[in-house]
Amino acid sequence: MPARVIIELVTKTAEQVWFEEKARAAGFESGGALARKHGLKPYRIKQLYRAATKELAGEVAQISVLSAELRAALIDDGFALESVEPVVVQRSNDRQTSKGLFRLADGSEVEAVLMEHHGNRTTVCISSQAGCAFKCSFCSTGQAGFTRNLKAVEIFDQARFFARELKTRDKKITNIVFMGMGEPFHNYDAVMDAVRLLNDPNGFGLGHRHITISTVGLVPQIDRFAAEGVQVNLAISLHAPTDQQRSAMMPVNQRYPIGELMGACARYVTQTGRKVFFEYIMLAGVNDDDASARALANLMRGNLYHVNLIPYNATPDAELRGTADVRIRVFQKILEAAGVPTTVRVPMGRDIAAACGQLRAETQPRAHEAAVK
Ligand code: SAH
């Protein structure tokens, strides 16, 4: 049997991933052990899964298709639909952005952000790790260091939280971006399981094309992702067009320099036929001069690439300044004149510190200082 078929046979369904992780979170050694103890037949597990991921029930007690006895017994055993507990939820003054700080079972904290754009588009930005190991100079999460990988359900439940909130206003999540805390490709398997949970037509049901994974540029994982055969969007945090500039901002560039990274992106486009999005954070005097724009245009030339220029969200710790809007426009014009499709990200939620890692940094000053030392 070819290797690919074998891999597909052992891949768990979204429902299996969900039930297994929920059972373990309740202290059982496996989903099977929980099912045996409560005599849960497969259709019961399906009912639980659907209630949590499709109907978005608040808690086990509200799942009326289950008998009151079964609900009570599951609750007694610590079985819960939520694996992330909101600690703080802030809404921006314009009410378009809500940011949540969530506590996980072990006390780790992660952030997720809901952005309600004009029209009906709603994007939720979720975290894949508590902390981050990559230490990009401009990012608050990186400065506080790495805590741990998130489980697939812990990633998924951030989306579930906001989906439930939106439902009270008859709205839905239309897009998910893995642009919160952590490096998704450094927690590859759990992130792909979370994608399965988000996408499952029998559950949450969000189309692959509405999901974007953003990476610092881990070359082996980009190749692996290209081979997955999923229509999920890929975004690369490029941020600088030369190795010298990029290594100064992103230590990962020493491991995977721009030449290797662009090689992986080209292979991805060839293999998938899909576009790659490049994120480029605009920092005054660092990467926003004309020469940088031309060098960036050269890297982008002739391929299915799109540049997203990102106004910098000032973080308390970094001594960096964002590029002025007029200068961003000049930079964009140079790229467009070279034929590179370029958009400028609209900043949202600045009044609630909605950039990566900022809320956690504000609420945990001591943990943060300790990590910097
Ligand atoms: N580790 C992944 C995903 C998390 S960061 C990655 O690096 O892509 C998501 C995006 O937010 C990245 O492009 C990151 O560079 C950017 N970012 C981090 N800090 C920022 C800040 N202070 N202002 C604007 N964008 C920021």
Short mmCIF file of C-alpha atoms and ligand atoms in Angstrom, two decimals:
data_model
loop_
_atom_site.label_atom_id
_atom_site.label_comp_id
_atom_site.label_asym_id
_atom_site.label_seq_id
_atom_site.Cartn_x
_atom_site.Cartn_y
_atom_site.Cartn_z
CA MET A 1 0.00 0.00 0.00
CA PRO A 2 1.43 3.44 -0.84
CA ALA A 3 2.52 5.48 2.19
CA ARG A 4 -0.09 8.16 1.61
CA VAL A 5 -3.01 5.77 1.92
CA ILE A 6 -1.62 4.38 5.17
CA ILE A 7 -1.30 7.88 6.59
CA GLU A 8 -4.91 8.61 5.72
CA LEU A 9 -6.09 5.43 7.41
CA VAL A 10 -4.44 6.32 10.70
CA THR A 11 -5.51 9.99 10.64
CA LYS A 12 -8.21 10.57 13.23
CA THR A 13 -11.49 12.21 12.32
CA ALA A 14 -12.30 15.58 13.85
CA GLU A 15 -14.83 13.90 16.12
CA GLN A 16 -12.25 11.40 17.38
CA VAL A 17 -9.72 14.17 18.04
CA TRP A 18 -12.32 16.16 19.94
CA PHE A 19 -13.64 13.29 22.07
CA GLU A 20 -10.19 11.92 22.84
CA GLU A 21 -8.86 15.30 24.00
CA LYS A 22 -11.98 16.15 26.00
CA ALA A 23 -11.80 12.77 27.75
CA ARG A 24 -8.13 13.27 28.59
CA ALA A 25 -8.85 16.79 29.85
CA ALA A 26 -11.35 15.21 32.26
CA GLY A 27 -8.61 12.92 33.54
CA PHE A 28 -9.43 9.74 31.58
CA GLU A 29 -6.62 7.86 29.91
CA SER A 30 -8.48 7.80 26.59
CA GLY A 31 -11.79 8.48 24.88
CA GLY A 32 -12.41 4.74 25.00
CA ALA A 33 -12.10 4.68 28.79
CA LEU A 34 -14.67 7.47 29.16
CA ALA A 35 -17.04 5.82 26.66
CA ARG A 36 -16.81 2.48 28.52
CA LYS A 37 -17.45 3.99 31.93
CA HIS A 38 -20.63 5.75 30.76
CA GLY A 39 -21.74 3.20 28.18
CA LEU A 40 -21.49 5.83 25.44
CA LYS A 41 -22.38 4.35 22.05
CA PRO A 42 -20.92 6.00 18.94
CA TYR A 43 -24.16 7.89 18.25
CA ARG A 44 -24.01 9.42 21.74
CA ILE A 45 -20.48 10.61 21.20
CA LYS A 46 -21.64 12.12 17.92
CA GLN A 47 -24.44 13.94 19.75
CA LEU A 48 -21.98 15.38 22.24
CA TYR A 49 -19.59 16.42 19.49
CA ARG A 50 -22.30 18.05 17.42
CA ALA A 51 -23.70 19.88 20.42
CA ALA A 52 -20.26 21.32 21.17
CA THR A 53 -19.00 22.12 17.67
CA LYS A 54 -22.09 22.68 15.53
CA GLU A 55 -24.88 23.76 17.85
CA LEU A 56 -22.36 25.55 20.09
CA ALA A 57 -23.98 24.52 23.38
CA GLY A 58 -22.65 26.41 26.37
CA GLU A 59 -22.16 23.45 28.67
CA VAL A 60 -22.97 19.77 29.07
CA ALA A 61 -26.00 20.60 31.24
CA GLN A 62 -27.65 22.27 28.23
CA ILE A 63 -27.39 19.31 25.85
CA SER A 64 -31.03 18.27 25.92
CA VAL A 65 -30.67 15.25 23.59
CA LEU A 66 -28.83 13.51 26.45
CA SER A 67 -30.73 12.19 29.47
CA ALA A 68 -30.50 14.25 32.64
CA GLU A 69 -28.72 11.31 34.35
CA LEU A 70 -26.05 11.07 31.66
CA ARG A 71 -25.47 14.81 31.74
CA ALA A 72 -25.11 14.75 35.51
CA ALA A 73 -22.76 11.77 35.38
CA LEU A 74 -20.53 13.41 32.73
CA ILE A 75 -20.41 16.68 34.66
CA ASP A 76 -19.60 14.74 37.82
CA ASP A 77 -16.64 13.20 36.04
CA GLY A 78 -15.31 16.62 35.02
CA PHE A 79 -16.27 16.33 31.36
CA ALA A 80 -16.56 19.92 30.05
CA LEU A 81 -17.18 21.52 26.66
CA GLU A 82 -14.85 24.43 27.37
CA SER A 83 -11.09 24.08 27.61
CA VAL A 84 -10.40 27.82 27.58
CA GLU A 85 -11.76 30.10 30.26
CA PRO A 86 -12.10 33.80 29.44
CA VAL A 87 -10.22 35.94 31.98
CA VAL A 88 -10.64 39.32 30.33
CA VAL A 89 -12.65 40.25 27.26
CA GLN A 90 -12.18 43.81 26.03
CA ARG A 91 -14.07 45.55 23.28
CA SER A 92 -12.57 48.43 21.30
CA ASN A 93 -14.29 51.80 21.39
CA ASP A 94 -15.56 51.35 17.84
CA ARG A 95 -16.91 47.93 18.93
CA GLN A 96 -15.38 46.25 15.90
CA THR A 97 -12.65 44.41 17.80
CA SER A 98 -12.98 42.15 20.85
CA LYS A 99 -9.96 40.69 22.45
CA GLY A 100 -10.03 37.78 24.85
CA LEU A 101 -7.40 36.57 27.28
CA PHE A 102 -8.06 32.90 28.05
CA ARG A 103 -6.78 30.67 30.82
CA LEU A 104 -6.06 27.02 30.09
CA ALA A 105 -6.39 24.15 32.58
CA ASP A 106 -2.73 24.43 33.70
CA GLY A 107 -2.93 28.19 34.20
CA SER A 108 -1.20 29.15 30.93
CA GLU A 109 -2.79 32.10 29.16
CA VAL A 110 -3.38 32.80 25.49
CA GLU A 111 -5.09 35.51 23.49
CA ALA A 112 -7.60 35.50 20.67
CA VAL A 113 -9.14 38.43 18.84
CA LEU A 114 -12.46 38.85 17.04
CA MET A 115 -12.59 41.46 14.28
CA GLU A 116 -15.95 42.46 12.83
CA HIS A 117 -15.28 44.15 9.54
CA HIS A 118 -17.75 46.29 7.64
CA GLY A 119 -20.19 44.10 5.78
CA ASN A 120 -20.61 40.63 7.18
CA ARG A 121 -17.01 39.50 7.39
CA THR A 122 -15.85 38.41 10.84
CA THR A 123 -12.30 37.21 11.43
CA VAL A 124 -11.04 35.46 14.53
CA CYS A 125 -7.31 35.44 15.19
CA ILE A 126 -6.30 32.44 17.34
CA SER A 127 -3.23 31.28 19.24
CA SER A 128 -1.48 27.97 18.62
CA GLN A 129 1.01 28.08 21.52
CA ALA A 130 1.26 29.70 24.94
CA GLY A 131 4.18 32.01 24.30
CA CYS A 132 6.52 31.62 21.36
CA ALA A 133 10.08 30.38 20.90
CA PHE A 134 11.09 32.59 17.96
CA LYS A 135 11.85 35.94 19.59
CA CYS A 136 11.08 38.32 16.73
CA SER A 137 12.26 41.76 17.82
CA PHE A 138 8.95 43.55 17.22
CA CYS A 139 6.61 40.98 18.80
CA SER A 140 5.50 41.01 22.46
CA THR A 141 4.77 37.29 22.50
CA GLY A 142 8.28 36.40 21.41
CA GLN A 143 9.79 38.61 24.04
CA ALA A 144 8.03 36.71 26.83
CA GLY A 145 9.37 33.31 25.71
CA PHE A 146 7.81 29.92 25.12
CA THR A 147 5.50 28.15 27.59
CA ARG A 148 3.91 25.20 25.79
CA ASN A 149 2.09 23.85 22.77
CA LEU A 150 -1.68 24.04 22.74
CA LYS A 151 -3.83 20.96 22.18
CA ALA A 152 -6.08 20.97 19.13
CA VAL A 153 -9.21 21.53 21.24
CA GLU A 154 -7.56 24.42 23.08
CA ILE A 155 -6.96 26.06 19.71
CA PHE A 156 -10.43 25.20 18.43
CA ASP A 157 -12.19 26.37 21.60
CA GLN A 158 -10.90 29.93 21.12
CA ALA A 159 -12.90 29.99 17.88
CA ARG A 160 -15.84 28.29 19.60
CA PHE A 161 -15.88 30.99 22.27
CA PHE A 162 -16.26 33.80 19.73
CA ALA A 163 -18.64 31.76 17.55
CA ARG A 164 -20.95 31.45 20.57
CA GLU A 165 -20.71 35.14 21.28
CA LEU A 166 -21.46 36.02 17.63
CA LYS A 167 -24.40 33.60 17.59
CA THR A 168 -26.20 35.70 20.21
CA ARG A 169 -26.16 38.46 17.58
CA ASP A 170 -27.09 36.15 14.68
CA LYS A 171 -23.59 36.35 13.26
CA LYS A 172 -20.98 33.75 12.36
CA ILE A 173 -17.24 33.51 12.03
CA THR A 174 -16.37 33.82 8.34
CA ASN A 175 -12.55 33.64 8.62
CA ILE A 176 -9.95 32.22 10.98
CA VAL A 177 -6.31 33.29 11.00
CA PHE A 178 -3.54 31.56 12.95
CA MET A 179 -1.93 34.89 13.77
CA GLY A 180 -2.26 34.96 17.54
CA MET A 181 0.40 33.81 19.97
CA GLY A 182 2.87 31.16 18.93
CA GLU A 183 4.22 29.62 15.76
CA PRO A 184 1.64 27.28 14.17
CA PHE A 185 4.24 25.23 12.31
CA HIS A 186 6.15 24.67 15.57
CA ASN A 187 3.00 22.85 16.79
CA TYR A 188 2.23 21.31 13.44
CA ASP A 189 0.14 18.24 14.29
CA ALA A 190 -2.15 19.97 16.78
CA VAL A 191 -2.66 22.85 14.34
CA MET A 192 -3.63 20.45 11.55
CA ASP A 193 -6.03 18.70 13.95
CA ALA A 194 -7.49 22.09 14.86
CA VAL A 195 -7.92 22.82 11.15
CA ARG A 196 -9.81 19.52 10.85
CA LEU A 197 -12.05 20.56 13.76
CA LEU A 198 -12.72 23.98 12.25
CA ASN A 199 -13.43 22.51 8.83
CA ASP A 200 -15.53 19.43 9.67
CA PRO A 201 -18.84 19.69 7.75
CA ASN A 202 -20.48 17.62 10.55
CA GLY A 203 -19.25 20.09 13.12
CA PHE A 204 -17.98 23.67 12.97
CA GLY A 205 -18.05 23.67 9.16
CA LEU A 206 -15.71 26.50 8.16
CA GLY A 207 -14.30 26.10 4.63
CA HIS A 208 -10.57 25.59 4.23
CA ARG A 209 -10.30 28.65 2.02
CA HIS A 210 -11.49 30.75 4.95
CA ILE A 211 -8.58 29.63 7.13
CA THR A 212 -5.08 31.15 7.00
CA ILE A 213 -1.95 29.83 8.69
CA SER A 214 0.83 32.35 9.23
CA THR A 215 4.40 31.17 9.81
CA VAL A 216 7.79 32.68 10.59
CA GLY A 217 9.01 30.56 7.68
CA LEU A 218 9.89 27.03 8.83
CA VAL A 219 11.03 25.47 5.55
CA PRO A 220 10.48 21.73 6.28
CA GLN A 221 6.95 22.41 7.53
CA ILE A 222 6.12 24.56 4.48
CA ASP A 223 7.04 21.54 2.33
CA ARG A 224 4.97 19.26 4.54
CA PHE A 225 2.03 21.65 4.39
CA ALA A 226 2.24 21.77 0.58
CA ALA A 227 1.81 17.98 0.54
CA GLU A 228 -1.31 18.01 2.79
CA GLY A 229 -3.60 18.69 -0.13
CA VAL A 230 -5.72 21.20 1.82
CA GLN A 231 -6.98 24.52 0.51
CA VAL A 232 -5.93 26.42 3.63
CA ASN A 233 -4.15 29.72 2.90
CA LEU A 234 -0.47 30.14 3.69
CA ALA A 235 0.98 33.44 4.92
CA ILE A 236 4.68 34.00 5.46
CA SER A 237 5.99 36.59 7.93
CA LEU A 238 8.75 37.91 5.69
CA HIS A 239 9.16 41.45 7.07
CA ALA A 240 12.48 42.17 5.32
CA PRO A 241 13.91 41.53 1.85
CA THR A 242 17.59 40.89 2.70
CA ASP A 243 19.17 38.36 5.06
CA GLN A 244 20.97 41.10 6.93
CA GLN A 245 17.79 43.01 7.69
CA ARG A 246 15.71 39.91 8.33
CA SER A 247 18.19 38.23 10.67
CA ALA A 248 18.30 41.40 12.76
CA MET A 249 14.49 41.29 13.17
CA MET A 250 13.88 37.54 13.14
CA PRO A 251 16.48 35.15 14.55
CA VAL A 252 14.83 32.27 12.63
CA ASN A 253 16.35 33.73 9.47
CA GLN A 254 19.74 32.38 10.49
CA ARG A 255 18.31 28.88 10.34
CA TYR A 256 16.21 29.37 7.21
CA PRO A 257 17.56 32.31 5.22
CA ILE A 258 15.52 34.10 2.58
CA GLY A 259 16.86 32.06 -0.35
CA GLU A 260 15.74 28.78 1.22
CA LEU A 261 12.45 30.27 2.35
CA MET A 262 11.63 31.59 -1.12
CA GLY A 263 12.59 28.20 -2.57
CA ALA A 264 10.02 26.50 -0.29
CA CYS A 265 7.38 29.08 -1.28
CA ALA A 266 8.04 28.47 -4.97
CA ARG A 267 7.71 24.70 -4.44
CA TYR A 268 4.46 25.29 -2.55
CA VAL A 269 2.99 27.29 -5.45
CA THR A 270 4.09 24.65 -7.98
CA GLN A 271 2.66 21.81 -5.96
CA THR A 272 -0.62 23.40 -4.87
CA GLY A 273 -1.34 26.04 -7.48
CA ARG A 274 -2.21 28.29 -4.55
CA LYS A 275 -1.13 31.83 -3.82
CA VAL A 276 1.25 32.70 -0.98
CA PHE A 277 0.65 35.79 1.14
CA PHE A 278 3.65 37.66 2.53
CA GLU A 279 3.33 39.78 5.64
CA TYR A 280 5.60 42.77 5.86
CA ILE A 281 5.49 44.84 9.04
CA MET A 282 6.43 48.46 8.34
CA LEU A 283 9.11 49.80 10.71
CA ALA A 284 10.44 53.33 10.39
CA GLY A 285 14.07 53.40 9.30
CA VAL A 286 14.38 49.61 9.46
CA ASN A 287 12.75 48.12 6.36
CA ASP A 288 10.69 50.89 4.79
CA ASP A 289 13.09 52.63 2.37
CA ASP A 290 12.85 52.58 -1.43
CA ALA A 291 15.70 50.08 -1.77
CA SER A 292 13.85 47.65 0.51
CA ALA A 293 10.70 48.03 -1.59
CA ARG A 294 12.64 47.27 -4.78
CA ALA A 295 14.41 44.29 -3.20
CA LEU A 296 11.06 42.98 -1.98
CA ALA A 297 9.57 43.42 -5.45
CA ASN A 298 12.45 41.36 -6.87
CA LEU A 299 11.73 38.51 -4.46
CA MET A 300 8.04 38.58 -5.40
CA ARG A 301 8.49 38.84 -9.15
CA GLY A 302 6.86 36.32 -11.46
CA ASN A 303 5.04 34.18 -8.94
CA LEU A 304 1.60 33.82 -7.31
CA TYR A 305 2.58 36.08 -4.46
CA HIS A 306 0.69 38.79 -2.61
CA VAL A 307 2.19 41.31 -0.20
CA ASN A 308 0.32 42.53 2.86
CA LEU A 309 1.93 45.61 4.39
CA ILE A 310 1.25 45.72 8.12
CA PRO A 311 1.26 48.95 10.11
CA TYR A 312 3.24 48.25 13.28
CA ASN A 313 1.30 48.04 16.53
CA ALA A 314 3.59 49.67 19.05
CA THR A 315 4.50 47.34 21.92
CA PRO A 316 5.63 48.68 25.28
CA ASP A 317 8.97 46.86 25.27
CA ALA A 318 10.40 47.40 21.80
CA GLU A 319 12.09 50.65 20.82
CA LEU A 320 10.62 50.57 17.37
CA ARG A 321 8.45 53.03 15.53
CA GLY A 322 5.90 52.29 12.85
CA THR A 323 6.23 53.79 9.38
CA ALA A 324 4.02 56.82 8.72
CA ASP A 325 0.96 56.12 6.56
CA VAL A 326 2.14 58.31 3.69
CA ARG A 327 5.41 56.42 3.55
CA ILE A 328 3.53 53.09 3.56
CA ARG A 329 1.64 54.32 0.49
CA VAL A 330 4.89 55.20 -1.31
CA PHE A 331 6.26 51.74 -0.49
CA GLN A 332 3.07 50.16 -1.81
CA LYS A 333 3.30 52.20 -5.05
CA ILE A 334 6.84 50.92 -5.71
CA LEU A 335 5.65 47.33 -5.30
CA GLU A 336 2.61 47.87 -7.48
CA ALA A 337 4.66 49.57 -10.18
CA ALA A 338 6.75 46.38 -10.26
CA GLY A 339 3.56 44.33 -10.75
CA VAL A 340 3.31 42.95 -7.21
CA PRO A 341 -0.25 42.80 -5.81
CA THR A 342 -0.05 44.68 -2.52
CA THR A 343 -2.56 45.54 0.17
CA VAL A 344 -2.18 47.52 3.39
CA ARG A 345 -3.70 45.93 6.49
CA VAL A 346 -6.25 48.10 8.25
CA PRO A 347 -5.20 48.28 11.90
CA MET A 348 -7.95 47.31 14.32
CA GLY A 349 -8.28 47.39 18.08
CA ARG A 350 -5.27 49.58 18.81
CA ASP A 351 -7.01 51.01 21.89
CA ILE A 352 -7.22 47.51 23.38
CA ALA A 353 -3.65 46.45 22.60
CA ALA A 354 -4.80 43.90 20.06
CA ALA A 355 -1.38 43.07 18.65
CA CYS A 356 0.09 39.67 19.27
CA GLY A 357 0.84 39.04 22.95
CA GLN A 358 0.06 42.54 24.14
CA LEU A 359 -2.84 41.85 26.47
CA ARG A 360 -1.01 39.04 28.20
CA ALA A 361 2.03 41.27 28.59
CA GLU A 362 -0.12 43.95 30.19
CA THR A 363 -1.89 41.68 32.63
CA GLN A 364 1.15 39.63 33.60
CA PRO A 365 3.88 42.17 34.18
CA ARG A 366 5.85 39.96 36.52
CA ALA A 367 5.84 36.83 34.42
CA HIS A 368 6.83 39.03 31.53
CA GLU A 369 9.76 40.68 33.29
CA ALA A 370 10.98 37.34 34.53
CA ALA A 371 11.02 35.95 31.02
CA VAL A 372 12.98 38.88 29.61
CA LYS A 373 15.88 38.48 32.01
N1 SAH B 1 4.27 32.94 14.38
C1 SAH B 1 3.42 33.23 13.26
C2 SAH B 1 2.02 33.70 13.63
C3 SAH B 1 1.85 34.65 14.78
S1 SAH B 1 2.27 36.34 14.53
C4 SAH B 1 4.09 34.23 12.37
O1 SAH B 1 5.13 34.75 12.73
O2 SAH B 1 3.61 34.48 11.28
C5 SAH B 1 1.12 36.92 13.35
C6 SAH B 1 1.59 38.14 12.60
O3 SAH B 1 1.61 39.30 13.45
C7 SAH B 1 3.01 37.96 12.08
O4 SAH B 1 3.12 38.42 10.76
C8 SAH B 1 3.78 38.83 13.05
O5 SAH B 1 4.99 39.19 12.50
C9 SAH B 1 2.82 39.99 13.27
N2 SAH B 1 3.14 40.85 14.41
C10 SAH B 1 3.75 40.51 15.56
N3 SAH B 1 3.89 41.59 16.37
C11 SAH B 1 3.34 42.63 15.72
C12 SAH B 1 3.17 44.01 16.03
N4 SAH B 1 3.61 44.52 17.19
N5 SAH B 1 2.57 44.80 15.12
C13 SAH B 1 2.11 44.27 13.94
N6 SAH B 1 2.23 42.98 13.59
C14 SAH B 1 2.85 42.16 14.47
#
